[in-house]
Tab-separated table of C-alpha atoms in Angstrom:
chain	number	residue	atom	x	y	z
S	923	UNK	CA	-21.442	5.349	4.195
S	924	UNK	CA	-19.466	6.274	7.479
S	925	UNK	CA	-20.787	5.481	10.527
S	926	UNK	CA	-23.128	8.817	12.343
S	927	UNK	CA	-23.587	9.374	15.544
S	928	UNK	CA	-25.393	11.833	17.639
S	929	UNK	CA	-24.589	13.993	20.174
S	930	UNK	CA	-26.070	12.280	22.802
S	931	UNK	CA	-24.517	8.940	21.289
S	932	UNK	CA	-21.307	11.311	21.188
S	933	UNK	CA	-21.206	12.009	24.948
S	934	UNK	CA	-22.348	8.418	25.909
S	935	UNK	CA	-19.174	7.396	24.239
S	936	UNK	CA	-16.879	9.906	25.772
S	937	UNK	CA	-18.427	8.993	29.155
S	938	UNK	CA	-18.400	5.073	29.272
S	939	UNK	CA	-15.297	3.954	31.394
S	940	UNK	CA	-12.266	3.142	29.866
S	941	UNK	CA	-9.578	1.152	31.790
S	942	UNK	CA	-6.320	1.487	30.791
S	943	UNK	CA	-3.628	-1.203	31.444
S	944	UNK	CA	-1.109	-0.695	34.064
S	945	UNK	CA	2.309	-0.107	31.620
S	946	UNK	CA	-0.048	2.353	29.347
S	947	UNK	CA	2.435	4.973	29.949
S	948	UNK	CA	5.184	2.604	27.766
S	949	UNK	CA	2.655	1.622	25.268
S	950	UNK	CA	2.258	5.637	24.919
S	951	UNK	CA	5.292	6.507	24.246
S	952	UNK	CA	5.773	7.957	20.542
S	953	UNK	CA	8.001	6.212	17.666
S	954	UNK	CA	9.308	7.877	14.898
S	955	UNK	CA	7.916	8.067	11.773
S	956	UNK	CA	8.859	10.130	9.006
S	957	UNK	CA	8.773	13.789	10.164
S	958	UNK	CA	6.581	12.912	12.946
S	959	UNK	CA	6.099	10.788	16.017
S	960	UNK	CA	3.479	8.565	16.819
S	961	UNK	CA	1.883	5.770	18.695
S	962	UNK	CA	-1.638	4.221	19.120
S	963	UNK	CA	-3.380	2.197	21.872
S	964	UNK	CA	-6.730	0.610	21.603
S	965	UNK	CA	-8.819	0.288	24.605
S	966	UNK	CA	-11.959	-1.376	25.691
S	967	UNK	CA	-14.611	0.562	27.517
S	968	UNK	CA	-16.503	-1.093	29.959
S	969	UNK	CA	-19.546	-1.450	27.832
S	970	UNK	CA	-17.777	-3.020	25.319
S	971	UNK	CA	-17.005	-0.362	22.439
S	972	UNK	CA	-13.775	-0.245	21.018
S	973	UNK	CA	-11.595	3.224	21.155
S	974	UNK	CA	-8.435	3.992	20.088
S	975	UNK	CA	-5.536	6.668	21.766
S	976	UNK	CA	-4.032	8.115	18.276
S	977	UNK	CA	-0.708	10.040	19.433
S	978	UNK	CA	1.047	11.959	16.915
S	979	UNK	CA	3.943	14.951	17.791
S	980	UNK	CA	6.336	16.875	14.877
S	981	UNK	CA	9.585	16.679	15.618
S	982	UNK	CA	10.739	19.620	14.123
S	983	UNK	CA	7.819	22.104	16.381
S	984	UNK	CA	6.786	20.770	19.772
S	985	UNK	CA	3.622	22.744	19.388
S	986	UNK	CA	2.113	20.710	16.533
S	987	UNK	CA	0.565	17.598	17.912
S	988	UNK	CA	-2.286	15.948	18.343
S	989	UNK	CA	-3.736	13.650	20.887
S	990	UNK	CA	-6.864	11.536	19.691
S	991	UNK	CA	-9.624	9.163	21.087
S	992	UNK	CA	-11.408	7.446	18.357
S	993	UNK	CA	-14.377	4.998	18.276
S	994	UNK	CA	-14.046	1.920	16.413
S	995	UNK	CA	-17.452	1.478	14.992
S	996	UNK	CA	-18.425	-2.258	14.476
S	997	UNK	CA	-18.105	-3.379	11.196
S	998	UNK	CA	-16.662	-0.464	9.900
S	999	UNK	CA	-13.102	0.309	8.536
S	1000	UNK	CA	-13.057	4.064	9.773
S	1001	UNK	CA	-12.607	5.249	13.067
S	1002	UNK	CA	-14.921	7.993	14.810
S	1003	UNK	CA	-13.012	11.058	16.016
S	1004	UNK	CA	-14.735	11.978	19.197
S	1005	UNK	CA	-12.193	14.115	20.275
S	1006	UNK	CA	-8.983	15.725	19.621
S	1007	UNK	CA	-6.400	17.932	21.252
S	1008	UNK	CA	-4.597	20.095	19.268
S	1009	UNK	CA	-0.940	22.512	19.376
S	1010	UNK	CA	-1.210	25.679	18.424
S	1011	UNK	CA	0.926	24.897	14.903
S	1012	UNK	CA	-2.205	26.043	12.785
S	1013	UNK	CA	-5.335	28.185	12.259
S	1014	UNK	CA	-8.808	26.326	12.581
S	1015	UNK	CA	-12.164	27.649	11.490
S	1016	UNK	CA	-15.392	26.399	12.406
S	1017	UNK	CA	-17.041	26.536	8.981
S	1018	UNK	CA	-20.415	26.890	10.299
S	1019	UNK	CA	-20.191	30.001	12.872
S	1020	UNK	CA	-17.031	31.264	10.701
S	1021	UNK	CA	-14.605	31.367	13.405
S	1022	UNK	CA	-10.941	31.360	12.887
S	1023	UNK	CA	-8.521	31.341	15.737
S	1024	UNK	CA	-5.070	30.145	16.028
S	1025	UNK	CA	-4.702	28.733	19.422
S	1026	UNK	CA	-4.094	25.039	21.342
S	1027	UNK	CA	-7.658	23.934	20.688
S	1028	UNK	CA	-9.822	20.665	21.242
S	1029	UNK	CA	-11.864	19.475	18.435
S	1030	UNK	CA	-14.899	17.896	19.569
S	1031	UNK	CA	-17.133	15.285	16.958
S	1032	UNK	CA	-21.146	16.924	16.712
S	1033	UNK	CA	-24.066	15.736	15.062
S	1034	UNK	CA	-24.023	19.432	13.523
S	1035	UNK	CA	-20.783	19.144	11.471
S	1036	UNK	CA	-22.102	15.560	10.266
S	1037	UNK	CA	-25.120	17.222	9.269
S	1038	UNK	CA	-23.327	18.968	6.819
S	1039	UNK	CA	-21.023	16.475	4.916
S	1040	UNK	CA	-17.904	17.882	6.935
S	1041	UNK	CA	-15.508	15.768	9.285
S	1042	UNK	CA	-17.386	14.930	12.604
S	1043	UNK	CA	-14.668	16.476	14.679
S	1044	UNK	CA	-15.007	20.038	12.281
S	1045	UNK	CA	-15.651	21.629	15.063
S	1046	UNK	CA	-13.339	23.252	17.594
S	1047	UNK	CA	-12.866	25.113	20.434
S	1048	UNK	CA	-9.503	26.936	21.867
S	1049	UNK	CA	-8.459	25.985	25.344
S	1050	UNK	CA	-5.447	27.565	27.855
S	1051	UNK	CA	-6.169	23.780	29.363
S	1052	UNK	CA	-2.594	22.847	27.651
S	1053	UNK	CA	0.368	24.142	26.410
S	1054	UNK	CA	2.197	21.576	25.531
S	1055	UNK	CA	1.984	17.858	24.006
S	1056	UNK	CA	1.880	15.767	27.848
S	1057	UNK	CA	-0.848	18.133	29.342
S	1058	UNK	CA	-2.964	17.827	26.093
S	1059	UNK	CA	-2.587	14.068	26.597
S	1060	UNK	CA	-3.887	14.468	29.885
S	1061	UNK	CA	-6.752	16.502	29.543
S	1062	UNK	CA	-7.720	13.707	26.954
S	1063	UNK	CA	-7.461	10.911	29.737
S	1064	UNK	CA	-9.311	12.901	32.416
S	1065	UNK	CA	-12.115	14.080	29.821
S	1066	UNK	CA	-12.638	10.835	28.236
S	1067	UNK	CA	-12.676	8.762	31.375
S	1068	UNK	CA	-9.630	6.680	31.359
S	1069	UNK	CA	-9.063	4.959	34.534
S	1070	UNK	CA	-6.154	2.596	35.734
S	1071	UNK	CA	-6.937	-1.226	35.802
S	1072	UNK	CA	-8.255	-1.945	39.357
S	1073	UNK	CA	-7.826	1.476	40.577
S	1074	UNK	CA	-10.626	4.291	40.275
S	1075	UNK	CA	-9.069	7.023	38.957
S	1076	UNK	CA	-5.651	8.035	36.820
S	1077	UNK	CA	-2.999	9.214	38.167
S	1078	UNK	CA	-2.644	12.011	35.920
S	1079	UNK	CA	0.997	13.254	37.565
S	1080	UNK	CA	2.739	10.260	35.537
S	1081	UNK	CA	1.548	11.248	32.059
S	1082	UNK	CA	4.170	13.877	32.630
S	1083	UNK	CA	6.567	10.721	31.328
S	1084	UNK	CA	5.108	11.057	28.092
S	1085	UNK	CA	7.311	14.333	27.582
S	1086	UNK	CA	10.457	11.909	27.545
S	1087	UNK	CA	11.212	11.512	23.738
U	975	UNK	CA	-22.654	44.234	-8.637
U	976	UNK	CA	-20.557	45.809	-11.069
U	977	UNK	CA	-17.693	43.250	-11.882
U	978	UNK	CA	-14.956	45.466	-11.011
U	979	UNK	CA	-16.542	45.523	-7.568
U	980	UNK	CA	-16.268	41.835	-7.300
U	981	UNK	CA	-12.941	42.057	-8.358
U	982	UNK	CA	-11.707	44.471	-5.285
U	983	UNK	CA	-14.184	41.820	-3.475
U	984	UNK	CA	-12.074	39.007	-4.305
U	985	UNK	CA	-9.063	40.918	-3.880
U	986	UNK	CA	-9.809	42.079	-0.548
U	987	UNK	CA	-10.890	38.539	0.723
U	988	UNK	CA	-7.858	37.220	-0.204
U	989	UNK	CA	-5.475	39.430	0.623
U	990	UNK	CA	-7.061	40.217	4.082
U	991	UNK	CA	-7.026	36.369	4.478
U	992	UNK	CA	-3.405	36.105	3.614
U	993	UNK	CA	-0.512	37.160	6.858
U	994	UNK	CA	2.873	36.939	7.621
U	995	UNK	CA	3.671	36.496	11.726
U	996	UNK	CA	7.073	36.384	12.590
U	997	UNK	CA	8.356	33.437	14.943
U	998	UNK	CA	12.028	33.584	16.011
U	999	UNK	CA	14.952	34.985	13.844
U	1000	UNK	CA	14.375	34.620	9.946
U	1001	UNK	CA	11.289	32.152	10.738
U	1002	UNK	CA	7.372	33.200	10.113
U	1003	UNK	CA	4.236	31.814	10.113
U	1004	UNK	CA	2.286	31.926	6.781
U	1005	UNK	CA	-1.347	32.408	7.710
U	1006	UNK	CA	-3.732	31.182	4.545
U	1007	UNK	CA	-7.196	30.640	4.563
U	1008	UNK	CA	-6.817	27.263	3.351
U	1009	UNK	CA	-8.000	24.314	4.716
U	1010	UNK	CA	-8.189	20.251	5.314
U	1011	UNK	CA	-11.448	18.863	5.237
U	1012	UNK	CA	-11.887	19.489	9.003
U	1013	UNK	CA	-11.335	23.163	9.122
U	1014	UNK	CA	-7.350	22.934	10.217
U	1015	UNK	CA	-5.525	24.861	7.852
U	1016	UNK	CA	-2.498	24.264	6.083
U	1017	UNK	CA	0.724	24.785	8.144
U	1018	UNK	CA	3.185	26.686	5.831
U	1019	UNK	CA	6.663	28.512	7.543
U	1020	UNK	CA	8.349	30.913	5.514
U	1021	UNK	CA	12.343	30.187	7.156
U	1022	UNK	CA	15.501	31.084	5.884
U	1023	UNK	CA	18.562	28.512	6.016
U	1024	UNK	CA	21.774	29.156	4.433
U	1025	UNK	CA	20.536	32.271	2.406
U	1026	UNK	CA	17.607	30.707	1.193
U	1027	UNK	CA	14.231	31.094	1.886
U	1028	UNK	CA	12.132	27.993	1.672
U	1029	UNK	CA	8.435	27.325	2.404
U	1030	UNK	CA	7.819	24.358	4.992
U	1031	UNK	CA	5.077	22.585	5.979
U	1032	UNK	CA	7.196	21.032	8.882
U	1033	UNK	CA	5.448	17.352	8.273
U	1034	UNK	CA	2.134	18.834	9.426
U	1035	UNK	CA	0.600	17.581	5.925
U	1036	UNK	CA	1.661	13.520	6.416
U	1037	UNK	CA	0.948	14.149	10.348
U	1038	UNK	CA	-2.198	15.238	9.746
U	1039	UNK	CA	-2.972	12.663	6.955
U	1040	UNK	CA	-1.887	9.647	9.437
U	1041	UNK	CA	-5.109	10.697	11.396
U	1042	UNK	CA	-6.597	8.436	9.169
U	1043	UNK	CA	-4.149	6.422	7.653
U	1044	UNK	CA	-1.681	4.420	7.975
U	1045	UNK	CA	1.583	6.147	7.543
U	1046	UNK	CA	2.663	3.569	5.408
U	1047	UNK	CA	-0.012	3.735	3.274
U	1048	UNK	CA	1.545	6.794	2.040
U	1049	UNK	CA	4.173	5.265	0.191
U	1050	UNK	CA	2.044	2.625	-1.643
U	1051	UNK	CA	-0.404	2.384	-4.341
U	1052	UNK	CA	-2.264	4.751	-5.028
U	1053	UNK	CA	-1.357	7.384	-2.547
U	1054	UNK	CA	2.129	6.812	-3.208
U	1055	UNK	CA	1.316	7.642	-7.203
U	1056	UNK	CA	-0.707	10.483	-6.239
U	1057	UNK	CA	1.765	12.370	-3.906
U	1058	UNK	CA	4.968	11.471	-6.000
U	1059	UNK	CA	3.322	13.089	-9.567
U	1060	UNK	CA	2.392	16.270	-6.931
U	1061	UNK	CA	5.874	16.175	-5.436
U	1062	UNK	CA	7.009	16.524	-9.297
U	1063	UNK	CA	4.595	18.989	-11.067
U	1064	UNK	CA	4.897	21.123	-8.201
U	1065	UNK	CA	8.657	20.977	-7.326
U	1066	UNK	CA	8.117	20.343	-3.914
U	1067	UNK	CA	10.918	18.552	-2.149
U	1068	UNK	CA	9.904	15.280	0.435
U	1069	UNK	CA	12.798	15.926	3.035
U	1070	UNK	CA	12.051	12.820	5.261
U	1071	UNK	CA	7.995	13.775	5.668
U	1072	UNK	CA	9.063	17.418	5.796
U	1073	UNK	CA	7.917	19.229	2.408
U	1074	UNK	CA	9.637	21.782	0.963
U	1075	UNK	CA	9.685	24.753	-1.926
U	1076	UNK	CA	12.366	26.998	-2.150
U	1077	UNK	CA	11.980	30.509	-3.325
U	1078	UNK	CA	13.422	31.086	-6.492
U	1079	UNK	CA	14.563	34.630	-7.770
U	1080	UNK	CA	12.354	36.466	-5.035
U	1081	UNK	CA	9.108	35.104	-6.349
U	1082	UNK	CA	7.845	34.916	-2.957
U	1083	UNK	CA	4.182	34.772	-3.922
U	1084	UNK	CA	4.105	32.203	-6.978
U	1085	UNK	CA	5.818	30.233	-4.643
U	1086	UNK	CA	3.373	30.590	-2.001
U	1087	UNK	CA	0.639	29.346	-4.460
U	1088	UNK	CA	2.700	26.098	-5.396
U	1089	UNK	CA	3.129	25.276	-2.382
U	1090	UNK	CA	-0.401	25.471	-1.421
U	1091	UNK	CA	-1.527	24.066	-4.310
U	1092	UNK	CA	0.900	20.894	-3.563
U	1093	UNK	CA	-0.167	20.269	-0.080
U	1094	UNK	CA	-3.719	20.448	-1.100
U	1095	UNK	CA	-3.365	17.739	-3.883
U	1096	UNK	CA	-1.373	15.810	-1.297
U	1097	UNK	CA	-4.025	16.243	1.150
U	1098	UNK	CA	-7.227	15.052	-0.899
U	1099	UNK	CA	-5.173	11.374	-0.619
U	1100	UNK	CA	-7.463	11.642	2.523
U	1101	UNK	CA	-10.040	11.269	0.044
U	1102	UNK	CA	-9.116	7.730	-1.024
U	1103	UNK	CA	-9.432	6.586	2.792
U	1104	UNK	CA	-12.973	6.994	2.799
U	1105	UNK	CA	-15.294	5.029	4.429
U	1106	UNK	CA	-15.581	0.779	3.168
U	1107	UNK	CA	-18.167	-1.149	4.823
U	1108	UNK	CA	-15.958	-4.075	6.561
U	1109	UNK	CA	-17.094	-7.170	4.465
U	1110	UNK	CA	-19.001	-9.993	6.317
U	1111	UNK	CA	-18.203	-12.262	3.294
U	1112	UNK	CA	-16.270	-14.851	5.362
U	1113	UNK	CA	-18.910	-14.945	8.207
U	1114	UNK	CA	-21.851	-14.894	5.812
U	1115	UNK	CA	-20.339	-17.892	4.209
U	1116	UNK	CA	-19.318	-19.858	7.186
U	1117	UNK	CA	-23.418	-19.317	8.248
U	1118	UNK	CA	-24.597	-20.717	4.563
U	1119	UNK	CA	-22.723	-24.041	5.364
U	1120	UNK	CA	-23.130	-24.182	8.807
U	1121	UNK	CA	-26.617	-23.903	7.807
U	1122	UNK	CA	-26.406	-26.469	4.656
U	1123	UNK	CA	-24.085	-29.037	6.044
U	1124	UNK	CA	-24.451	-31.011	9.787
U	1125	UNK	CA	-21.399	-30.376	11.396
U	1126	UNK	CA	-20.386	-33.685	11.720
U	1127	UNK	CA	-19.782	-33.222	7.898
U	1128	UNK	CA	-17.786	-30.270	7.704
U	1129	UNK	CA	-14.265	-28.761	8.980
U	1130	UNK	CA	-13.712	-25.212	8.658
U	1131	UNK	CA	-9.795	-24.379	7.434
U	1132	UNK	CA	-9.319	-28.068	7.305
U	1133	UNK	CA	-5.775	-28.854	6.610
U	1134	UNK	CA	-3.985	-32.702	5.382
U	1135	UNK	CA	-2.622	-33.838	9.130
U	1136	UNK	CA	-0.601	-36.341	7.534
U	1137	UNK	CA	0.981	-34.336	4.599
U	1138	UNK	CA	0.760	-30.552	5.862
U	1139	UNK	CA	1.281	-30.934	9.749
U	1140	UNK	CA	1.675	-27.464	10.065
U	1141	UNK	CA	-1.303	-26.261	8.190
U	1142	UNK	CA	0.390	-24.363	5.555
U	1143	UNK	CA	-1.975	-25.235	2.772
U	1144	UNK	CA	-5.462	-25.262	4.293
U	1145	UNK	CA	-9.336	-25.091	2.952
U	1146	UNK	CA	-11.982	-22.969	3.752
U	1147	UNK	CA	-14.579	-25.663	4.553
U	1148	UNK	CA	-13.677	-29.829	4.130
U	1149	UNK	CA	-16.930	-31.257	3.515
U	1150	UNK	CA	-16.811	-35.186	4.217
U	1151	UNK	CA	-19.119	-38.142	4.255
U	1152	UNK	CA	-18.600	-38.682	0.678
U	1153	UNK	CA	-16.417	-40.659	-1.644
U	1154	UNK	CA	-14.161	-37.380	-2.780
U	1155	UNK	CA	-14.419	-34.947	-0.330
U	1156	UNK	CA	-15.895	-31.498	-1.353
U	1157	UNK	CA	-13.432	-28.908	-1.129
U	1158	UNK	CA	-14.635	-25.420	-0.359
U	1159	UNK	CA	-12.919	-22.047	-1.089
U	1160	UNK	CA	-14.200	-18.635	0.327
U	1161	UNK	CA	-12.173	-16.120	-2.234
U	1162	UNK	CA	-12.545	-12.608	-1.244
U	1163	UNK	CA	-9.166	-11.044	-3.664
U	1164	UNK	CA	-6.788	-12.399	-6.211
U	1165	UNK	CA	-4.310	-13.201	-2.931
U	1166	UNK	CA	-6.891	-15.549	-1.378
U	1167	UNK	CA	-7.658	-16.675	-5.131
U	1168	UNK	CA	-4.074	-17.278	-5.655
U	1169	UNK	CA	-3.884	-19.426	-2.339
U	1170	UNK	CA	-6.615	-21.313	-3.109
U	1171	UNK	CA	-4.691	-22.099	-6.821
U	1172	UNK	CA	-1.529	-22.995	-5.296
U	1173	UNK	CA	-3.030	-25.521	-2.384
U	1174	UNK	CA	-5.114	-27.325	-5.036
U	1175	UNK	CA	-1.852	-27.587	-7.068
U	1176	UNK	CA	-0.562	-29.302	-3.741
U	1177	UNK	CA	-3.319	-31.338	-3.048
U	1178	UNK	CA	-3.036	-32.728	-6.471
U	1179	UNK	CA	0.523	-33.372	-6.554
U	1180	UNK	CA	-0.230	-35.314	-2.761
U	1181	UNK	CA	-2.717	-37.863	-4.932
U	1182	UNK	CA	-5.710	-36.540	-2.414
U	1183	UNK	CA	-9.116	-37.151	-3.497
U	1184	UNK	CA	-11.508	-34.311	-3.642
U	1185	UNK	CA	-13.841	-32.018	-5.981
U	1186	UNK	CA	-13.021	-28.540	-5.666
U	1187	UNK	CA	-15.673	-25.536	-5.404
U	1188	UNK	CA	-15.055	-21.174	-5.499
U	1189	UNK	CA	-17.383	-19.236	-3.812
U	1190	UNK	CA	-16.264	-15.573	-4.587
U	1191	UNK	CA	-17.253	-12.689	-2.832
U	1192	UNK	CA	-17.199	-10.535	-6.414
U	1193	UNK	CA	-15.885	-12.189	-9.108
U	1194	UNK	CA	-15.406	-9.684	-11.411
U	1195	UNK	CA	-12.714	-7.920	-8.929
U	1196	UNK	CA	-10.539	-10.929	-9.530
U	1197	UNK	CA	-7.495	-10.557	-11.752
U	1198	UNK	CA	-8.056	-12.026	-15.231
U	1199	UNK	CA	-4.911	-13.908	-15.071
U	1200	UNK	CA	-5.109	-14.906	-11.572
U	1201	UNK	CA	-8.829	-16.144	-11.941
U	1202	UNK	CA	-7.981	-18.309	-15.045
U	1203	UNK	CA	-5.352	-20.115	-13.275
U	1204	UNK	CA	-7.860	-20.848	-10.304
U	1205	UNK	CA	-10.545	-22.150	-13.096
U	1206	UNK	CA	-8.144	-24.192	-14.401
U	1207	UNK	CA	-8.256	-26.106	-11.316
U	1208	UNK	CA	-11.540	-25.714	-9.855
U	1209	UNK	CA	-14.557	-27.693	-10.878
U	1210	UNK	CA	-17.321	-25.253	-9.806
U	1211	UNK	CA	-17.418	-21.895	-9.243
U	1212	UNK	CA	-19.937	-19.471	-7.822
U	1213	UNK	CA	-19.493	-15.605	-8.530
U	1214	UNK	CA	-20.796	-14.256	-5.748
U	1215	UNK	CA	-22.200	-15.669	-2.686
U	1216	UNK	CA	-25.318	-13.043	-1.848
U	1217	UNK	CA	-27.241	-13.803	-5.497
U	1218	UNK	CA	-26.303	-17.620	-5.417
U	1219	UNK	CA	-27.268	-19.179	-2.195
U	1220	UNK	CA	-30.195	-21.385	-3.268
U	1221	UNK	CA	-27.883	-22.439	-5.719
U	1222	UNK	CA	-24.805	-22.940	-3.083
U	1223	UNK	CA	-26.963	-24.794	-1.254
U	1224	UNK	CA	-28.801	-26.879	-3.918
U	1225	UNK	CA	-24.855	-28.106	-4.857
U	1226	UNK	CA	-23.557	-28.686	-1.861
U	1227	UNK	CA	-26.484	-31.247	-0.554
U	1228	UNK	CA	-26.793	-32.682	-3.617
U	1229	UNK	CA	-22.776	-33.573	-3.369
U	1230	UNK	CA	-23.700	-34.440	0.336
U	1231	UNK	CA	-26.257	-36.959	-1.054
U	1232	UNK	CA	-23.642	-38.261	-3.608
């Protein structure tokens, strides 16, 4: 049985603190794969849960990507999508108020969509927030709060880096 | 409804679901209304390279299936069986993750439907990553002998100092105190199994003194083969640790008391 979680449980997640370490920009960068790029970087929030930064870029369109924080559930083999930007490289429909759109979009885990059998992260929303893979990564930092080791707050500027292949 | 009405029905859903949008010279986007499990749909370009058209996926599919998996895991086991009989049936070519159909004799459409057919198959792999409760075998068992043995009398992954300085063949739990130390295995899958076979072998051929016990997690997982080489060798066996505790306990303090 996978692990369930509410939405209040949802947005505790997204909100607990999550420091970073200081070289997280080099432990971000993506490595190729076949036909894609990707990297991963689990994190500790400050009350203890376990995330994980999933990363993953085409290399043949620079608008299909994906940038992903996951929950680790204890004692479970499966992570938790809580949320996910996405490039505008496919149509999504929210199955539930039959909406299709093809747009950048954010895909957002609710206790709705796990109602129903369907992936917690089924549902999504379009966004003009990013328009390309470093700003998508960003808006997942700043929404999820990431912070730098010691410091309060991200300095979002140098996630720019991450556009380097 | 008449059935010829849900036939222009159908046809009308599916056709008004189906779209061509161009994207840059002999390159379009194939809109379907097919789907992965969490409402993204397939990504399928229509693009023309040295006079052929081709239908692409652009290694959205294995992108998109690393989500959950390990992009590895693709190309073993299972998976790997699963998306190389769908690479054959449906002709699809696996150009370095990007998947491929080319058009043959204008038969745009049937190849449309192969294609999507294809990446669906290859897609349900997601399937086979489903949910398995992490096991707490190996901390459950570690708490029955904690709880059965004082710890003055045990060693968890005890290993020969003298023989094996670098702990290569080790044991689960050394229980000591007695004249032949007992032995204890934790086997969770024929690889642990296997260990466990080869490090009594060792321990044999070192002249060590010691009875030997198996607690398995599920017994009948184990290979046939690899479990009859391991009874060969072991002098008790439990198969599986949750419906034998009394029992694992009852043995072990009665070897204690030995």
């Amino acid at each position: 049985m996978s692990a369930r979680y509410s939405d209040i449980e949802i947005a505790r997640l997204i909100v607990e603190q999550k420091p970073l370490p200081l070289d997280y920009l080099s432990r971000l960068q993506t490595r190729s794969k076949r036909g894609h790029k990707e990297r991963e970087l689990s994190v500790t929030g400050v009350n203890g849960s376990e995330f994980r930064i999933i990363l993953r870029r085409s290399i043949l369109n620079p608008f299909d990507f994906s940038a992903i924080l996951a929950y680790l559930p204890p004692r479970s083999t499966q992570s938790f999508r809580l949320r996910r930007y996405n490039g505008r490289s496919h149509e999504h429909t929210n199955t539930l108020e039959r909406v299709t759109f093809y747009d950048f979009h954010i895909h957002m885990a609710t206790e709705r969509y796990q109602d129903i059998g369907a992936r917690e992260d089924a549902y999504a929303e379009p966004t003009d927030r990013f328009f390309a893979y470093s700003k998508a990564v960003e808006c997942l930092l700043g929404d999820c709060n990431f912070t730098l080791l010691g410091t309060p707050q991200l300095k979002f500027f140098e996630v720019e880096q991450l556009t380097l292949f | 409804m008449k059935p010829e009405d849900i036939e222009r029905e159908f046809r009308e859903k599916v056709c008004s679901k189906l779209s061509l949008v161009p994207e840059g010279l002999d390159r379009f986007r194939v809109f379907t209304p097919f789907m992965f499990e969490d409402g993204d749909h397939l990504c399928i370009i229509l693009k023309k390279s040295r006079d052929r058209w081709t239908l692409s996926d652009e290694g959205h599919t294995y992108m998109h299936l690393t989500y959950d998996l390990d992009e590895k895991d693709l190309q073993r086991g299972t998976r790997q069986k699963i998306i190389a009989n769908t690479l054959a049936i449906f002709n699809v070519e696996d150009r370095d993750g990007e998947l491929l159909l080319s058009v043959e004799d204008n038969s745009y459409g049937d190849a449309l439907y192969t294609f999507i057919q294809g990446l669906l198959k290859i897609a349900d792999v997601s399937y086979l990553s489903r949910e398995r409760v992490r096991s707490t075998f190996l901390e459950d068992f570690r708490a029955l002998v904690s709880e059965a043995v004082p710890p003055e009398r045990r060693t968890f992954d005890w290993h020969d100092r003298q023989y094996d300085p670098q702990g290569i063949y080790t044991v689960d739990c050394r229980i000591n105190g007695i004249a032949r130390p007992l032995f204890v295995y934790a086997l969770q899958n024929d690889d642990r199994t296997r260990d466990a076979t080869i490090a009594t072998l060792q321990f044999e051929r070192w002249g060590l003194p010691f009875h030997l016990m198996g607690i398995f997690e599920d017994q009948e997982t184990i290979n046939r083969r690899v479990l009859a080489r391991f009874s060969d060798v072991c002098e008790k066996q439990f198969s599986s640790l949750k419906i034998n505790e009394d029992r694992i306990v009852r043995y072990i303090q009665e070897a204690i008391r030995s």
